Amino acid sequence: MQDEGYSFPSTTINKKLKKHCQFISQTKLISSYITDFFFFFFIMANHIVLLSLVALSFCYLAFAFEPSPLQDFCVADPTSSARVNGLACKNPMTVQANDFFFSGLHIAGNTSNPVGSRVTPVNVAQIPGLNTLGISMARIDYAPWGINPPHTHPRASEILTVVEGSLLVGFVTSNPDNRLITKVLQKGDVFVFPVGLVHFQQNVGYGNAVAIASLSSQNPGVITVATAVFGSNPAIAGDILAKAFQVDKKIVEHIQSKF
């Protein structure tokens, strides 16, 4: 006896099965894409976290010389016996305007000396309020053809602005290149000396010259090359310097006698 219910033609069943299989195949493909996406996202997230940590490390190193202040100010207290990296803070209730003030940068320095220049510093020793702020400055006066001899600032970069006259300035890169980078500056010109590199200035005019230097430390320090090498206390042995400079020991001793 024949079934009275509705029956699907075989072709219709095949089409539906085919569509169903295609749907399952597409679903698996989409699932595979989603899995690959999240795997890629996970890998990239790990790289981003790693790069972020590296960037933070560099930021920490960049500010490692003088950390940012944690209060409005920390005026240096020269009477304190506390031994800290910098200077101890004065009681903020006793701070006065003069702790942030210096007068005299308009006064020309006396350049009557063998090198023909005079540096007037304005750092934490002159302005106690500079303590923890990471900045300082100086006025430099030059006699005609006077020099600010080769020196370094071990704790600061320097930006120099010519106020009067013409200056030949330059610095030397580190070993092994020891490349000299130099330029003649005129009034209003600005030049940068990177931290720790040996640098110098020379007045190349017939009149006096003046420059203002800004430095990235409250206490940048100065190491004058000639004084450090030939005028150390106690003196560096003459035979060491003779071999270092490839000259006779008597020449070294003669130079040392100048210091």
mmCIF file of C-alpha atoms in Angstrom:
data_model
loop_
_atom_site.group_PDB
_atom_site.id
_atom_site.type_symbol
_atom_site.label_atom_id
_atom_site.label_comp_id
_atom_site.label_asym_id
_atom_site.label_seq_id
_atom_site.Cartn_x
_atom_site.Cartn_y
_atom_site.Cartn_z
ATOM 1 C CA MET A 1 0.000 0.000 0.000
ATOM 2 C CA GLN A 2 1.415 3.354 -0.999
ATOM 3 C CA ASP A 3 2.213 5.972 1.684
ATOM 4 C CA GLU A 4 -0.284 8.751 1.462
ATOM 5 C CA GLY A 5 2.195 11.323 3.017
ATOM 6 C CA TYR A 6 4.066 13.881 0.955
ATOM 7 C CA SER A 7 7.430 12.624 -0.341
ATOM 8 C CA PHE A 8 10.357 14.779 -1.485
ATOM 9 C CA PRO A 9 11.880 14.071 -4.821
ATOM 10 C CA SER A 10 15.413 12.746 -4.575
ATOM 11 C CA THR A 11 16.779 15.782 -6.402
ATOM 12 C CA THR A 12 15.307 18.105 -3.787
ATOM 13 C CA ILE A 13 16.875 16.089 -0.959
ATOM 14 C CA ASN A 14 20.255 16.192 -2.676
ATOM 15 C CA LYS A 15 20.084 19.968 -3.068
ATOM 16 C CA LYS A 16 19.211 20.440 0.588
ATOM 17 C CA LEU A 17 21.966 18.094 1.686
ATOM 18 C CA LYS A 18 24.425 19.943 -0.528
ATOM 19 C CA LYS A 19 23.403 23.296 0.928
ATOM 20 C CA HIS A 20 23.660 21.871 4.428
ATOM 21 C CA CYS A 21 27.162 20.560 3.768
ATOM 22 C CA GLN A 22 28.183 23.918 2.272
ATOM 23 C CA PHE A 23 26.840 25.677 5.368
ATOM 24 C CA ILE A 24 28.818 23.361 7.653
ATOM 25 C CA SER A 25 31.958 23.879 5.548
ATOM 26 C CA GLN A 26 31.572 27.683 5.622
ATOM 27 C CA THR A 27 30.943 27.561 9.390
ATOM 28 C CA LYS A 28 34.179 25.613 9.907
ATOM 29 C CA LEU A 29 36.052 28.061 7.688
ATOM 30 C CA ILE A 30 34.708 31.049 9.630
ATOM 31 C CA SER A 31 35.564 29.304 12.893
ATOM 32 C CA SER A 32 39.100 28.750 11.598
ATOM 33 C CA TYR A 33 39.386 32.451 10.670
ATOM 34 C CA ILE A 34 38.165 33.485 14.124
ATOM 35 C CA THR A 35 40.666 31.136 15.803
ATOM 36 C CA ASP A 36 43.517 32.496 13.667
ATOM 37 C CA PHE A 37 42.467 36.083 14.420
ATOM 38 C CA PHE A 38 42.470 35.577 18.181
ATOM 39 C CA PHE A 39 45.798 33.724 17.990
ATOM 40 C CA PHE A 40 47.304 36.645 15.997
ATOM 41 C CA PHE A 41 45.744 39.146 18.401
ATOM 42 C CA PHE A 42 47.237 37.277 21.368
ATOM 43 C CA ILE A 43 50.709 37.251 19.802
ATOM 44 C CA MET A 44 50.503 40.978 18.900
ATOM 45 C CA ALA A 45 49.256 41.823 22.397
ATOM 46 C CA ASN A 46 52.299 40.124 23.887
ATOM 47 C CA HIS A 47 54.601 42.085 21.550
ATOM 48 C CA ILE A 48 52.853 45.349 22.432
ATOM 49 C CA VAL A 49 53.245 44.648 26.157
ATOM 50 C CA LEU A 50 56.928 43.830 25.647
ATOM 51 C CA LEU A 51 57.533 46.985 23.588
ATOM 52 C CA SER A 52 55.690 49.057 26.185
ATOM 53 C CA LEU A 53 57.934 47.688 28.937
ATOM 54 C CA VAL A 54 61.034 48.456 26.854
ATOM 55 C CA ALA A 55 59.776 52.009 26.211
ATOM 56 C CA LEU A 56 59.137 52.511 29.921
ATOM 57 C CA SER A 57 62.665 51.278 30.663
ATOM 58 C CA PHE A 58 64.116 53.869 28.287
ATOM 59 C CA CYS A 59 61.948 56.568 29.880
ATOM 60 C CA TYR A 60 63.280 55.554 33.286
ATOM 61 C CA LEU A 61 66.863 55.717 32.039
ATOM 62 C CA ALA A 62 66.217 59.105 30.407
ATOM 63 C CA PHE A 63 65.219 60.571 33.784
ATOM 64 C CA ALA A 64 67.665 58.537 35.858
ATOM 65 C CA PHE A 65 70.141 61.423 36.290
ATOM 66 C CA GLU A 66 67.838 63.728 38.256
ATOM 67 C CA PRO A 67 64.358 62.414 39.145
ATOM 68 C CA SER A 68 61.346 64.684 38.949
ATOM 69 C CA PRO A 69 60.552 66.588 42.165
ATOM 70 C CA LEU A 70 57.817 65.158 44.370
ATOM 71 C CA GLN A 71 56.816 68.506 45.874
ATOM 72 C CA ASP A 72 56.507 72.141 44.790
ATOM 73 C CA PHE A 73 60.144 72.845 45.625
ATOM 74 C CA CYS A 74 63.051 71.559 47.678
ATOM 75 C CA VAL A 75 65.204 74.567 48.499
ATOM 76 C CA ALA A 76 68.702 73.363 49.359
ATOM 77 C CA ASP A 77 69.710 73.541 52.993
ATOM 78 C CA PRO A 78 73.517 74.010 53.097
ATOM 79 C CA THR A 79 73.563 73.614 56.876
ATOM 80 C CA SER A 80 72.106 70.110 56.807
ATOM 81 C CA SER A 81 74.428 67.194 57.610
ATOM 82 C CA ALA A 82 72.193 64.693 55.780
ATOM 83 C CA ARG A 83 74.082 62.801 53.079
ATOM 84 C CA VAL A 84 71.847 62.544 50.016
ATOM 85 C CA ASN A 85 72.313 62.506 46.248
ATOM 86 C CA GLY A 86 71.905 66.247 45.883
ATOM 87 C CA LEU A 87 71.085 68.515 48.797
ATOM 88 C CA ALA A 88 68.658 68.136 51.685
ATOM 89 C CA CYS A 89 65.502 70.248 51.666
ATOM 90 C CA LYS A 90 65.087 73.354 53.736
ATOM 91 C CA ASN A 91 61.962 73.652 55.897
ATOM 92 C CA PRO A 92 59.403 75.005 53.385
ATOM 93 C CA MET A 93 57.982 77.349 56.047
ATOM 94 C CA THR A 94 61.336 79.189 56.191
ATOM 95 C CA VAL A 95 61.727 79.569 52.410
ATOM 96 C CA GLN A 96 62.051 83.143 51.136
ATOM 97 C CA ALA A 97 62.046 84.784 47.700
ATOM 98 C CA ASN A 98 65.842 85.132 47.816
ATOM 99 C CA ASP A 99 66.129 81.332 47.789
ATOM 100 C CA PHE A 100 65.011 81.514 44.133
ATOM 101 C CA PHE A 101 66.959 84.632 43.183
ATOM 102 C CA PHE A 102 70.395 85.590 41.837
ATOM 103 C CA SER A 103 71.648 89.058 40.970
ATOM 104 C CA GLY A 104 74.719 89.861 38.934
ATOM 105 C CA LEU A 105 74.494 88.082 35.601
ATOM 106 C CA HIS A 106 74.656 91.486 33.916
ATOM 107 C CA ILE A 107 78.163 92.047 35.323
ATOM 108 C CA ALA A 108 81.018 91.176 32.965
ATOM 109 C CA GLY A 109 83.476 88.596 34.274
ATOM 110 C CA ASN A 110 87.188 89.372 34.601
ATOM 111 C CA THR A 111 88.935 87.748 31.618
ATOM 112 C CA SER A 112 92.478 88.739 32.660
ATOM 113 C CA ASN A 113 93.772 85.181 32.919
ATOM 114 C CA PRO A 114 95.848 82.831 30.720
ATOM 115 C CA VAL A 115 92.854 81.483 28.764
ATOM 116 C CA GLY A 116 91.083 84.838 28.342
ATOM 117 C CA SER A 117 87.636 83.843 29.589
ATOM 118 C CA ARG A 118 85.546 83.830 32.744
ATOM 119 C CA VAL A 119 82.548 81.652 33.619
ATOM 120 C CA THR A 120 79.962 83.014 36.056
ATOM 121 C CA PRO A 121 77.911 79.982 37.183
ATOM 122 C CA VAL A 122 74.307 80.097 38.334
ATOM 123 C CA ASN A 123 73.626 76.663 39.752
ATOM 124 C CA VAL A 124 72.284 75.273 43.024
ATOM 125 C CA ALA A 125 75.226 76.815 44.901
ATOM 126 C CA GLN A 126 74.055 80.297 43.857
ATOM 127 C CA ILE A 127 70.277 79.642 43.815
ATOM 128 C CA PRO A 128 69.276 77.074 46.470
ATOM 129 C CA GLY A 129 65.810 76.871 44.902
ATOM 130 C CA LEU A 130 67.298 75.038 41.900
ATOM 131 C CA ASN A 131 67.670 71.932 44.056
ATOM 132 C CA THR A 132 65.855 68.956 42.389
ATOM 133 C CA LEU A 133 64.778 71.079 39.391
ATOM 134 C CA GLY A 134 67.463 69.761 37.021
ATOM 135 C CA ILE A 135 68.478 73.092 35.458
ATOM 136 C CA SER A 136 71.198 75.718 35.772
ATOM 137 C CA MET A 137 72.920 78.358 33.677
ATOM 138 C CA ALA A 138 76.103 80.365 33.316
ATOM 139 C CA ARG A 139 77.417 83.567 31.778
ATOM 140 C CA ILE A 140 80.678 83.238 29.847
ATOM 141 C CA ASP A 141 82.815 86.275 29.009
ATOM 142 C CA TYR A 142 85.604 86.091 26.424
ATOM 143 C CA ALA A 143 88.461 88.516 25.796
ATOM 144 C CA PRO A 144 89.449 88.970 22.141
ATOM 145 C CA TRP A 145 90.701 85.539 20.959
ATOM 146 C CA GLY A 146 90.069 84.160 24.428
ATOM 147 C CA ILE A 147 88.938 80.553 24.849
ATOM 148 C CA ASN A 148 86.769 78.486 27.133
ATOM 149 C CA PRO A 149 89.200 75.532 27.008
ATOM 150 C CA PRO A 150 88.158 71.957 26.131
ATOM 151 C CA HIS A 151 86.038 70.559 28.950
ATOM 152 C CA THR A 152 83.083 68.288 29.682
ATOM 153 C CA HIS A 153 79.983 68.411 31.854
ATOM 154 C CA PRO A 154 79.595 64.856 33.181
ATOM 155 C CA ARG A 155 76.006 65.368 34.311
ATOM 156 C CA ALA A 156 74.461 67.734 31.759
ATOM 157 C CA SER A 157 73.869 68.699 28.172
ATOM 158 C CA GLU A 158 74.428 72.372 27.341
ATOM 159 C CA ILE A 159 72.707 74.832 25.042
ATOM 160 C CA LEU A 160 74.761 77.963 24.321
ATOM 161 C CA THR A 161 73.382 81.312 23.097
ATOM 162 C CA VAL A 162 75.714 84.032 21.799
ATOM 163 C CA VAL A 163 74.775 87.438 23.220
ATOM 164 C CA GLU A 164 77.673 89.475 21.832
ATOM 165 C CA GLY A 165 80.519 88.823 19.399
ATOM 166 C CA SER A 166 81.478 85.806 17.308
ATOM 167 C CA LEU A 167 82.428 82.399 18.686
ATOM 168 C CA LEU A 168 84.022 79.343 17.165
ATOM 169 C CA VAL A 169 82.443 76.409 19.002
ATOM 170 C CA GLY A 170 82.835 72.674 18.712
ATOM 171 C CA PHE A 171 82.673 69.268 20.337
ATOM 172 C CA VAL A 172 84.349 65.913 19.732
ATOM 173 C CA THR A 173 82.441 62.637 19.444
ATOM 174 C CA SER A 174 83.435 59.576 21.458
ATOM 175 C CA ASN A 175 85.896 56.843 20.463
ATOM 176 C CA PRO A 176 86.712 55.486 17.980
ATOM 177 C CA ASP A 177 85.642 58.235 15.530
ATOM 178 C CA ASN A 178 86.640 61.282 17.621
ATOM 179 C CA ARG A 179 84.960 63.452 15.016
ATOM 180 C CA LEU A 180 85.210 67.225 15.470
ATOM 181 C CA ILE A 181 81.908 69.039 14.915
ATOM 182 C CA THR A 182 82.459 72.788 14.788
ATOM 183 C CA LYS A 183 80.767 76.012 13.684
ATOM 184 C CA VAL A 184 81.229 79.787 13.900
ATOM 185 C CA LEU A 185 78.352 81.458 15.744
ATOM 186 C CA GLN A 186 77.180 85.054 15.547
ATOM 187 C CA LYS A 187 75.055 87.130 17.920
ATOM 188 C CA GLY A 188 71.734 85.378 18.518
ATOM 189 C CA ASP A 189 72.941 81.950 17.353
ATOM 190 C CA VAL A 190 72.361 78.842 19.471
ATOM 191 C CA PHE A 191 74.422 75.629 19.679
ATOM 192 C CA VAL A 192 74.021 72.391 21.641
ATOM 193 C CA PHE A 193 76.755 70.346 23.345
ATOM 194 C CA PRO A 194 75.616 66.779 24.171
ATOM 195 C CA VAL A 195 76.142 65.480 27.705
ATOM 196 C CA GLY A 196 79.628 64.270 28.561
ATOM 197 C CA LEU A 197 81.328 65.229 25.270
ATOM 198 C CA VAL A 198 84.475 67.370 25.202
ATOM 199 C CA HIS A 199 83.641 70.840 23.881
ATOM 200 C CA PHE A 200 85.094 74.348 23.682
ATOM 201 C CA GLN A 201 84.523 77.932 22.541
ATOM 202 C CA GLN A 202 86.868 80.573 21.151
ATOM 203 C CA ASN A 203 86.232 84.261 20.579
ATOM 204 C CA VAL A 204 87.196 84.815 16.938
ATOM 205 C CA GLY A 205 86.536 88.561 16.970
ATOM 206 C CA TYR A 206 88.597 91.589 17.903
ATOM 207 C CA GLY A 207 86.122 92.705 20.555
ATOM 208 C CA ASN A 208 84.777 91.074 23.690
ATOM 209 C CA ALA A 209 82.207 88.283 23.396
ATOM 210 C CA VAL A 210 79.460 87.084 25.768
ATOM 211 C CA ALA A 211 77.412 83.885 25.818
ATOM 212 C CA ILE A 212 74.735 82.424 28.071
ATOM 213 C CA ALA A 213 74.766 78.668 28.675
ATOM 214 C CA SER A 214 71.798 76.663 29.936
ATOM 215 C CA LEU A 215 72.464 73.203 31.381
ATOM 216 C CA SER A 216 70.250 70.215 32.149
ATOM 217 C CA SER A 217 71.384 69.736 35.752
ATOM 218 C CA GLN A 218 71.311 71.727 38.976
ATOM 219 C CA ASN A 219 74.984 70.750 39.352
ATOM 220 C CA PRO A 220 76.405 69.841 35.911
ATOM 221 C CA GLY A 221 80.030 69.580 37.012
ATOM 222 C CA VAL A 222 83.029 70.658 34.928
ATOM 223 C CA ILE A 223 86.101 68.651 33.948
ATOM 224 C CA THR A 224 88.651 70.827 32.157
ATOM 225 C CA VAL A 225 90.714 68.408 30.102
ATOM 226 C CA ALA A 226 94.129 70.077 30.439
ATOM 227 C CA THR A 227 93.734 70.682 34.171
ATOM 228 C CA ALA A 228 92.485 67.152 34.821
ATOM 229 C CA VAL A 229 95.347 65.536 32.878
ATOM 230 C CA PHE A 230 98.279 67.805 33.713
ATOM 231 C CA GLY A 231 97.145 69.403 36.957
ATOM 232 C CA SER A 232 95.690 66.493 38.926
ATOM 233 C CA ASN A 233 96.433 66.218 42.648
ATOM 234 C CA PRO A 234 98.510 64.147 43.116
ATOM 235 C CA ALA A 235 100.028 64.368 39.658
ATOM 236 C CA ILE A 236 99.705 61.602 37.089
ATOM 237 C CA ALA A 237 103.127 60.013 36.593
ATOM 238 C CA GLY A 238 105.110 61.709 33.831
ATOM 239 C CA ASP A 239 105.998 58.456 32.063
ATOM 240 C CA ILE A 240 102.293 57.569 31.777
ATOM 241 C CA LEU A 241 101.453 60.896 30.163
ATOM 242 C CA ALA A 242 104.582 60.759 27.969
ATOM 243 C CA LYS A 243 103.463 57.423 26.559
ATOM 244 C CA ALA A 244 99.831 58.553 26.245
ATOM 245 C CA PHE A 245 100.755 61.719 24.328
ATOM 246 C CA GLN A 246 103.754 60.161 22.538
ATOM 247 C CA VAL A 247 106.117 62.914 23.665
ATOM 248 C CA ASP A 248 109.268 63.147 25.740
ATOM 249 C CA LYS A 249 108.790 63.002 29.518
ATOM 250 C CA LYS A 250 110.522 66.401 29.910
ATOM 251 C CA ILE A 251 107.790 67.988 27.764
ATOM 252 C CA VAL A 252 105.146 66.495 30.040
ATOM 253 C CA GLU A 253 106.930 67.800 33.134
ATOM 254 C CA HIS A 254 107.163 71.246 31.554
ATOM 255 C CA ILE A 255 103.413 71.290 30.885
ATOM 256 C CA GLN A 256 102.667 70.018 34.396
ATOM 257 C CA SER A 257 104.667 72.912 35.836
ATOM 258 C CA LYS A 258 102.103 75.306 34.305
ATOM 259 C CA PHE A 259 99.408 73.890 36.549
#
